[in-house]
Coordinates of C-alpha atoms and ligand atoms in Angstrom, one line a residue:
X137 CA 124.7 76.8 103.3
X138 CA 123.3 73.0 103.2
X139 CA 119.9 72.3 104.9
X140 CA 120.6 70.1 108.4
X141 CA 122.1 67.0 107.6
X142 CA 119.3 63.9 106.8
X143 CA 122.1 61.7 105.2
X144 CA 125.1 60.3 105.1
X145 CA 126.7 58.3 102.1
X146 CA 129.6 55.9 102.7
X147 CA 131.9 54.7 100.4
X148 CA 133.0 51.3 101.3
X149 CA 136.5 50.1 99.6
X150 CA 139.3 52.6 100.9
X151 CA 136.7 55.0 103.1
X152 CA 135.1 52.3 105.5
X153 CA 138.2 49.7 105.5
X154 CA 142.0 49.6 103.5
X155 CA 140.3 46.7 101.9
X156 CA 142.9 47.2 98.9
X157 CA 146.3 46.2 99.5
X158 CA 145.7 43.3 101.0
X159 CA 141.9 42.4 100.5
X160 CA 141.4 42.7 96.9
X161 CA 144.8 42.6 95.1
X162 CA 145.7 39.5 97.3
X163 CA 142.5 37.7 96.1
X164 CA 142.9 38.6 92.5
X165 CA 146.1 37.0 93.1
X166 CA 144.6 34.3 94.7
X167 CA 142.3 34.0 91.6
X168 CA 145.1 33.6 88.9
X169 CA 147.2 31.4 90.6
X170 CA 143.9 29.1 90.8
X171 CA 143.2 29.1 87.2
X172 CA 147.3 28.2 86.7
X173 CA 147.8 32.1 85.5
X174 CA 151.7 33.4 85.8
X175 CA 149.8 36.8 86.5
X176 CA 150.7 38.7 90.0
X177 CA 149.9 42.1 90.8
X178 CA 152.5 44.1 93.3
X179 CA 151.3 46.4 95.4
X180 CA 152.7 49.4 93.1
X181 CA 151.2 47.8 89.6
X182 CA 147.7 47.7 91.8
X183 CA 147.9 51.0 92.8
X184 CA 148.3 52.2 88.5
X185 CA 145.4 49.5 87.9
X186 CA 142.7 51.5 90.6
X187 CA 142.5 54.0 88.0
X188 CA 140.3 51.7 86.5
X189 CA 136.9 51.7 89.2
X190 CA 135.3 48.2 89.3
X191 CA 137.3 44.8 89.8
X192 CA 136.0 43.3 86.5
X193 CA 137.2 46.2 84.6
X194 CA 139.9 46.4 85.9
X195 CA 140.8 43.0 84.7
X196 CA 139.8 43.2 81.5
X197 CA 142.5 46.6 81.4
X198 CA 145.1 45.2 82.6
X199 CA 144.4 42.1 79.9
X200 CA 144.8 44.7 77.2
X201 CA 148.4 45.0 78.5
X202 CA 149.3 41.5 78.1
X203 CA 150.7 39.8 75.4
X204 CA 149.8 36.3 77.4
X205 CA 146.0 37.6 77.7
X206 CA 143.2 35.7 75.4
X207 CA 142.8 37.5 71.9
X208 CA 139.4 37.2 71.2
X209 CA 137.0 39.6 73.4
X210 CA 134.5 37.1 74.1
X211 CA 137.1 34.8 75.6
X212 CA 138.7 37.9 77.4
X213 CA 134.8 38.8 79.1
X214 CA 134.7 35.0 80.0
X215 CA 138.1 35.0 81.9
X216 CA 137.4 38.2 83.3
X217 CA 133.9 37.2 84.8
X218 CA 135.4 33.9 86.2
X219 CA 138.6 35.2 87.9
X220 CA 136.2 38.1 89.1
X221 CA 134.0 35.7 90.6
X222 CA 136.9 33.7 92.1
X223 CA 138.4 37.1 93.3
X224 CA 135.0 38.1 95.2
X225 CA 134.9 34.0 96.8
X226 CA 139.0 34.8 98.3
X227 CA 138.3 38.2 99.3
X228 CA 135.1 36.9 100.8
X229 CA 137.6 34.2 102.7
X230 CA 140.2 37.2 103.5
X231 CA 137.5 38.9 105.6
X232 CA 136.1 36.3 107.2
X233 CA 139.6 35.5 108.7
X234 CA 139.5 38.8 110.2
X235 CA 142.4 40.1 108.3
X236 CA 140.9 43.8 107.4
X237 CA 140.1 46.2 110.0
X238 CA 137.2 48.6 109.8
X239 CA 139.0 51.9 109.7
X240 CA 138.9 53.6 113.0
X241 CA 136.4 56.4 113.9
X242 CA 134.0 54.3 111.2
X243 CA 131.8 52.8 114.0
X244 CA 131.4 56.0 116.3
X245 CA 130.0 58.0 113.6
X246 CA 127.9 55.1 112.5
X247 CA 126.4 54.5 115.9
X248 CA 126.3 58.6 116.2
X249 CA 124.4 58.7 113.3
X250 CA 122.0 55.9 114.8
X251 CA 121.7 58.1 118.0
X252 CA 120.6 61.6 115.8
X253 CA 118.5 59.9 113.0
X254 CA 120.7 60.7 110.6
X255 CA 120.0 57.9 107.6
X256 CA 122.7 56.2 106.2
X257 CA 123.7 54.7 102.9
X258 CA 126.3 53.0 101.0
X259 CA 127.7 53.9 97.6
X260 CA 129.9 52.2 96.2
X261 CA 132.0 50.2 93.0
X262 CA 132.6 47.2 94.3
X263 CA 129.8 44.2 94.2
X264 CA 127.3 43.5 97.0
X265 CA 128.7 40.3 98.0
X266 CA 132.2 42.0 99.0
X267 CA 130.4 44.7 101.1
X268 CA 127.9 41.8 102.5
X269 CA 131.4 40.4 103.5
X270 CA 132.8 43.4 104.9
X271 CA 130.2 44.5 107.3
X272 CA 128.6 41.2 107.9
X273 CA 131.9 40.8 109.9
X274 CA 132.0 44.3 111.2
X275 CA 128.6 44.9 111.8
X276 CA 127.1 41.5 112.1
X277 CA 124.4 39.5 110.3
X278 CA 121.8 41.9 110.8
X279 CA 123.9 44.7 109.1
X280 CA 121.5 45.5 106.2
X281 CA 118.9 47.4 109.0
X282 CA 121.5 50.0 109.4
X283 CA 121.1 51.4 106.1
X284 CA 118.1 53.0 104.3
X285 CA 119.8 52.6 101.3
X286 CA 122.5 50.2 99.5
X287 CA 123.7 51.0 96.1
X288 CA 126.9 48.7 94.9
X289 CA 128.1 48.0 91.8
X290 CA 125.8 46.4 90.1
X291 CA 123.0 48.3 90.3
X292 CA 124.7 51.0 88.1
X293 CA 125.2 50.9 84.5
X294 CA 128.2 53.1 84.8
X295 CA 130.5 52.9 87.8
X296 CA 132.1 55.7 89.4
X297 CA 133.4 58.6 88.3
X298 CA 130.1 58.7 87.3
X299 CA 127.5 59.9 89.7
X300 CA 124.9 57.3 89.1
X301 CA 125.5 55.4 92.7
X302 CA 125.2 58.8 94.1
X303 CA 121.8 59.8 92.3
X304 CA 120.4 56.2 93.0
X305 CA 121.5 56.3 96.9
X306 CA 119.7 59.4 97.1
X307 CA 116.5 58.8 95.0
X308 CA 116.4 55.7 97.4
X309 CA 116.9 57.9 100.7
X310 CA 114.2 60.6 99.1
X311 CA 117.0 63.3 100.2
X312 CA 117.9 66.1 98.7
X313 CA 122.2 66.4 97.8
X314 CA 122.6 69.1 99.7
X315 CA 120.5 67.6 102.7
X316 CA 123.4 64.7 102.5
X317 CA 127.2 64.4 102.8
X318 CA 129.3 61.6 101.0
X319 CA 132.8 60.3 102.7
X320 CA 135.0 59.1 99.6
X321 CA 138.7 58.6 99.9
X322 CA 139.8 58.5 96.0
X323 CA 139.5 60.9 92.9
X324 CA 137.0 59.3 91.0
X325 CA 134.9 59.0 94.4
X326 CA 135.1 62.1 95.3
X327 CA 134.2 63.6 91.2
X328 CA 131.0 61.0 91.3
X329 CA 130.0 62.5 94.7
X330 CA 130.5 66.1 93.3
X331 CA 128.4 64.8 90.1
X332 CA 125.5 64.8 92.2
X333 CA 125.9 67.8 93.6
X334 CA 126.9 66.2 97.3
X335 CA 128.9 67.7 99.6
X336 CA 131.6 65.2 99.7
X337 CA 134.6 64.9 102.5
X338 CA 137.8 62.7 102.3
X339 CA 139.1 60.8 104.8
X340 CA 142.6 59.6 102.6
X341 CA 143.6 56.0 102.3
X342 CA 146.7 54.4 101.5
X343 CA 146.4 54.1 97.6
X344 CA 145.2 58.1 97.6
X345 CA 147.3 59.2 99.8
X346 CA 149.0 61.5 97.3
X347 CA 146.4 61.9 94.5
X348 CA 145.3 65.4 93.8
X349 CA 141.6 65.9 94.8
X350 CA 139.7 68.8 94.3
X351 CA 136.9 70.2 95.7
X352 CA 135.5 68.2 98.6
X353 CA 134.1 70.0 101.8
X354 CA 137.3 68.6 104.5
X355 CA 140.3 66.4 103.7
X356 CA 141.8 64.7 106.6
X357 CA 143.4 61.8 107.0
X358 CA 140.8 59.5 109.0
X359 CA 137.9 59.8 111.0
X360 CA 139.8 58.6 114.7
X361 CA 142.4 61.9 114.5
X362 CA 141.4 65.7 114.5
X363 CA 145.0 66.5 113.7
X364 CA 145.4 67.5 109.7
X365 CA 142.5 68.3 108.5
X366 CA 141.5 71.1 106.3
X367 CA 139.5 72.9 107.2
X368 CA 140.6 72.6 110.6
X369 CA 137.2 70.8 112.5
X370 CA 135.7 73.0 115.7
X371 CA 137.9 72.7 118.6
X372 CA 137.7 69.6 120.8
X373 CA 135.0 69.4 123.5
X374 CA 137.5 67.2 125.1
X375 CA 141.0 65.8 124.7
X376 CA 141.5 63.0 121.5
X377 CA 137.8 63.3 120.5
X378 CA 137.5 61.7 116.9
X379 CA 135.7 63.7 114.2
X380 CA 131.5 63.1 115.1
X381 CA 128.8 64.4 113.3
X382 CA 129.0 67.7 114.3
X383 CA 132.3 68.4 112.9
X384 CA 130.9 67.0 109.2
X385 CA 127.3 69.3 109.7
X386 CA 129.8 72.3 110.3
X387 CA 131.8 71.8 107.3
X388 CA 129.1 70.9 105.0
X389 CA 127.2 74.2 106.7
X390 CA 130.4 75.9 105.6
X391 CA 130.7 74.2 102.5
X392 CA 134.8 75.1 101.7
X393 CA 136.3 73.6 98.3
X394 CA 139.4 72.5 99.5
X395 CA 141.7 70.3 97.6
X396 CA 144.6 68.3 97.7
X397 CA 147.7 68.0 94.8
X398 CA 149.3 64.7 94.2
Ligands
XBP450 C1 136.3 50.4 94.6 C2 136.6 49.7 93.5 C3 136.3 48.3 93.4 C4 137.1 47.3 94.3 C5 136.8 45.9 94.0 O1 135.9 51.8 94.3 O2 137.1 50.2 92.5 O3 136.5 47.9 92.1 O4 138.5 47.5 94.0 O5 135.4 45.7 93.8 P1 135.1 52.7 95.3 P2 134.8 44.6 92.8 O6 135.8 52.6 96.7 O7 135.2 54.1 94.7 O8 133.7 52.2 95.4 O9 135.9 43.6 92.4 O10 133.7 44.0 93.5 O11 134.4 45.4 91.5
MG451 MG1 136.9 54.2 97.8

């Protein structure tokens, strides 16, 4: 049984928007074909390369496949920082054109947890200026006030699966784990939430879809629909009512491990 809930901890790439597909892969794209690269990523080699959390690392992977890649490490790091840095100026672009949705049930919980006091946070992999991007659009310029705490991917020495962003977001909030829930949608978010001992829930995203994840507190497949989640939430006060805070207190009070196989 979890104290009442003081926290909330949102993942941002996959949880609050599909910012993958066609945010991220299509500016690293973006980024090689700037730099005169004959490198692409398809949607199905992106999906192998998220194993790899953190855009930067992920480069500098896939570069270890490639026989056109630069030999020399220091030469690999260089090219990796500067199509990273490209990558994070398209994405930036990508958003601003309104091209990526924030995923739907997102703002209702937000502004529910606004209305109850519950503080939020965001922890997450991917670098501030991408999430500055993302809700900057979403939320507006002002969008820093909503959260007591914002942990990204620099301010970690090791990205997730470890649970550094986790302890950090919640040293920051002065919570306790089990005073917080974490919403993840991937593996190696949900084993950095569980890390730090936070009850985590997965609302599943396109690239997780079918990856086996194991013990969060609810899987479902997004915030907007109470249809197909496990545990099953309370039953509806009234018709279509998206999941709200009330449904997440009851399943972190309940605190299930349920899991999902891929
Ligand atoms: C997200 C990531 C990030 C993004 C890109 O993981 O792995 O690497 O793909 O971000 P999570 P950067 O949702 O678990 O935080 O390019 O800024 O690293
Ligand atoms: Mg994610």
């Amino acid at each position: 049984m979890t104290n009442r809930l003081k926290a909330l901890l949102w993942d941002v790439d996959g949880t609050l928007a599909e910012t993958e597909r066609d945010g991220h892969r299509v500016a690293f794209n973006r980024a090689f074909e700037s730099l005169g690269l004959p490198w692409s990523w398809d949607e199905a080699r992106y999906g192998e390369l998220l194993a790899v959390a953190g855009g930067r690392e992920r480069l500098m992977h896939d570069m270890t496949t490639r026989s056109d890649a630069p030999v020399l490490a220091g030469e690999r790091e260089a090219l990796a920082r500067e199509l990273h840095e490209l990558k994070n100026g398209f994405y930036a672009e990508i958003i601003e054109g309104g091209q990526i949705a924030l995923r739907g049930g997102v703002l209702a919980v937000m502004q529910q947890c606004r209305e109850r006091g519950v503080r939020m946070a965001i922890a997450t992999t991917t670098s501030r200026s991408n999430v500055d991007a993302l809700l900057r659009r979403h939320l507006g310029r002002q969008w820093t006030e909503a959260f007591a705490a914002i942990v990204c991917g620099e301010d970690v020495q090791r990205k997730k699966p470890d649970p550094e962003v986790y302890q950090r977001a919640l040293r920051a909030l002065g919570v306790g784990p089990l005073e917080a829930v974490a919403i993840e949608d991937s593996p190696g978010g949900v084993a950095a939430a569980r890390g730090a001992d936070v009850p985590v829930m997965v609302t599943t995203s396109a690239y997780f879809d079918h990856s086996t994840i194991e013990g969060a507190i609810a899987i479902g497949p997004g915030l907007d629909r109470r249809e197909g989640w496990r545990p099953a939430p309370r039953p509806a006060a009234r018709p279509a009512e998206p999941i709200g805070l009330e449904d997440i207190e009851a399943w972190a009070a309940q605190m299930d491990s349920v899991s999902q196989h891929g």
